[in-house]
Amino acid sequence: MSVSKKIVLLGHFGVGKSSLLRRFVEDTFSENYIVTIGVHIMKKEVSIAGEQVTLIIWDVEGTDDFTKYRPSYLMGAASFIYVFDASREVTYSDLKYNLEHLSEKYPHVPVHIIGNKVDLVDANILQENLLSQNIKPDYLSSAKTGENVEQLFENVAAQVLKND
Amino acid sequence: MTTDERLEILKELLLTDEQKPEKDVYKKIKALEDKQEHLSERVNPLMDARLNAFVQEIPKTLGPTITETLKTEIKKSQDAVAEALYPVMGKMIKKYVQAEIKKLNDDINQKLNKTFSFKNWFNSKNDHQKNAAALMAELYRARIEQIMVIEKGSGLLKANYSKTQRMDEDMVAGMLTAIKSFVEDAFTGEKEMMLERIDYELFTIHLQNFSKYYIAVVLTGIYDDEYKSKLEDVLLDFAQFVINEDDLIRPNQFNRKLKEYFTDERI
């Protein structure tokens, strides 16, 4: 029997949420830069240790102010995936503040932190920047090359099942 | 003899040779004018005949070229053509549908006329009208195409029954929830309000809220107040007497219940 779980992708504008999702669900990457409008929902079934889980992934429009996220879009989520752009510091400089906001409003929802677009940045410089701000992402990924995309969603699915 | 008369005699004496060709030219012009009149009389009917023939041959000679040019131009600017034709087409379709319904109504009346004798028909004219109305109502009555039980908040599909597979029901449930949330967030003032109905082309989506979930019923046909009221009652009964807590975590069991309850279209 398959269980369905809602996952919500969050992050600033243009960090690559939709590209990550497309890479995971359709295994494609579009070079065209299209900003998500409103919300886009996609679905993928994942098998974790013989157990089926259907991820209903809500790709919510990016915002620079997390307090402006429509609460109804975030309600009932089993997990949040917080995506930042590894090549743009402005998209992770307020990460701690945003995480505090999420843990205050949704205390029981785990948050996975993903640094995307690693193909665009020097790994050493990125590590230095993240260390200096005490940020420890769960995954560094690239929707363009597919690096770590599958793994991160499978990890999310596994944790969702574990918490169920 | 005056000076003028003398001058005239002198002119005649001196210019006799020059006057002759001038008269000849005048005569030739006159002759040509006469010929032209004759020519017009002969040529005009010929010209008219050729022109008529040309006009008659236009569809054969220029027709294909004109058609081809129009086709090319229409292809080039399809959007503009569609924009121009849309209102006209809309009216035509509306008229066509109205005419078809009228025809259908007339057919039903004819059949009824055949079925009932004239005497009976005369005696029960009111009944006859009621029968026609009943037949029309039956023809256009609302029909359930799909029912989804959707968890509030998460938008996760808990149960689904569909006569035809249209789209991925999990994604539809999610998008319906997103639309519902958006509308309710946008328009709720002091008083909490719920989105209860969405109309889309031939479909109506009836939305009924319960505490943990809401039920979305996709319908075709005429969804009037009477039907809405009956549907609400049926869904209330279903929620009260059929659904239990266990169903919300057992989708297969819940799907079976939904199918059993709504297959016979009890509304």
Short mmCIF file of N, CA and C in Angstrom, two decimals, chain B residues 144 147 161 231 233-243 254-267:
data_model
loop_
_atom_site.label_atom_id
_atom_site.label_comp_id
_atom_site.label_asym_id
_atom_site.label_seq_id
_atom_site.Cartn_x
_atom_site.Cartn_y
_atom_site.Cartn_z
N ILE B 144 -22.97 12.67 -11.82
CA ILE B 144 -21.68 12.69 -11.13
C ILE B 144 -20.62 12.03 -12.02
N ILE B 147 -15.84 11.84 -7.81
CA ILE B 147 -15.95 12.32 -6.43
C ILE B 147 -14.59 12.14 -5.77
N TYR B 161 -13.46 8.36 -6.62
CA TYR B 161 -14.24 7.50 -7.50
C TYR B 161 -14.50 8.29 -8.78
N LEU B 231 -27.84 16.91 -3.22
CA LEU B 231 -26.44 16.44 -3.17
C LEU B 231 -25.84 16.71 -1.79
N ASP B 233 -27.39 16.87 1.01
CA ASP B 233 -27.97 15.90 1.95
C ASP B 233 -27.30 14.54 1.83
N VAL B 234 -27.11 14.11 0.58
CA VAL B 234 -26.49 12.80 0.35
C VAL B 234 -25.07 12.79 0.91
N LEU B 235 -24.33 13.87 0.67
CA LEU B 235 -22.94 13.92 1.15
C LEU B 235 -22.90 13.98 2.69
N LEU B 236 -23.86 14.68 3.26
CA LEU B 236 -23.93 14.74 4.73
C LEU B 236 -24.20 13.35 5.30
N ASP B 237 -25.13 12.64 4.66
CA ASP B 237 -25.43 11.26 5.10
C ASP B 237 -24.19 10.38 4.97
N PHE B 238 -23.52 10.52 3.84
CA PHE B 238 -22.32 9.73 3.58
C PHE B 238 -21.26 10.00 4.66
N ALA B 239 -21.08 11.28 4.97
CA ALA B 239 -20.07 11.64 5.98
C ALA B 239 -20.48 11.15 7.37
N GLN B 240 -21.77 11.22 7.63
CA GLN B 240 -22.25 10.87 8.98
C GLN B 240 -22.33 9.36 9.20
N PHE B 241 -22.83 8.65 8.20
CA PHE B 241 -23.13 7.22 8.42
C PHE B 241 -22.15 6.25 7.75
N VAL B 242 -21.39 6.73 6.79
CA VAL B 242 -20.52 5.79 6.06
C VAL B 242 -19.04 5.97 6.41
N ILE B 243 -18.58 7.21 6.41
CA ILE B 243 -17.15 7.44 6.66
C ILE B 243 -16.83 7.28 8.14
N PHE B 254 -11.58 2.97 1.60
CA PHE B 254 -12.36 4.20 1.42
C PHE B 254 -12.84 4.31 -0.04
N ASN B 255 -11.95 3.99 -0.97
CA ASN B 255 -12.32 4.05 -2.40
C ASN B 255 -13.50 3.12 -2.69
N ARG B 256 -13.46 1.92 -2.09
CA ARG B 256 -14.54 0.94 -2.31
C ARG B 256 -15.87 1.50 -1.81
N LYS B 257 -15.82 2.07 -0.61
CA LYS B 257 -17.05 2.63 -0.02
C LYS B 257 -17.63 3.73 -0.92
N LEU B 258 -16.73 4.57 -1.38
CA LEU B 258 -17.15 5.70 -2.22
C LEU B 258 -17.83 5.18 -3.51
N LYS B 259 -17.20 4.18 -4.10
CA LYS B 259 -17.73 3.62 -5.34
C LYS B 259 -19.11 2.98 -5.10
N GLU B 260 -19.18 2.18 -4.05
CA GLU B 260 -20.45 1.50 -3.74
C GLU B 260 -21.57 2.51 -3.50
N TYR B 261 -21.23 3.58 -2.82
CA TYR B 261 -22.26 4.54 -2.42
C TYR B 261 -22.76 5.38 -3.60
N PHE B 262 -21.85 5.67 -4.54
CA PHE B 262 -22.22 6.64 -5.58
C PHE B 262 -22.37 6.05 -6.99
N THR B 263 -22.10 4.74 -7.15
CA THR B 263 -22.20 4.17 -8.50
C THR B 263 -23.62 4.29 -9.06
N ASP B 264 -24.61 4.06 -8.22
CA ASP B 264 -25.98 4.07 -8.74
C ASP B 264 -26.58 5.48 -8.84
N GLU B 265 -25.73 6.49 -8.63
CA GLU B 265 -26.20 7.89 -8.75
C GLU B 265 -27.51 8.10 -8.00
N ARG B 266 -27.43 7.97 -6.71
CA ARG B 266 -28.64 7.99 -5.91
C ARG B 266 -29.28 9.38 -5.77
N ILE B 267 -28.71 10.39 -6.40
CA ILE B 267 -29.27 11.74 -6.21
C ILE B 267 -30.38 12.01 -7.22
#
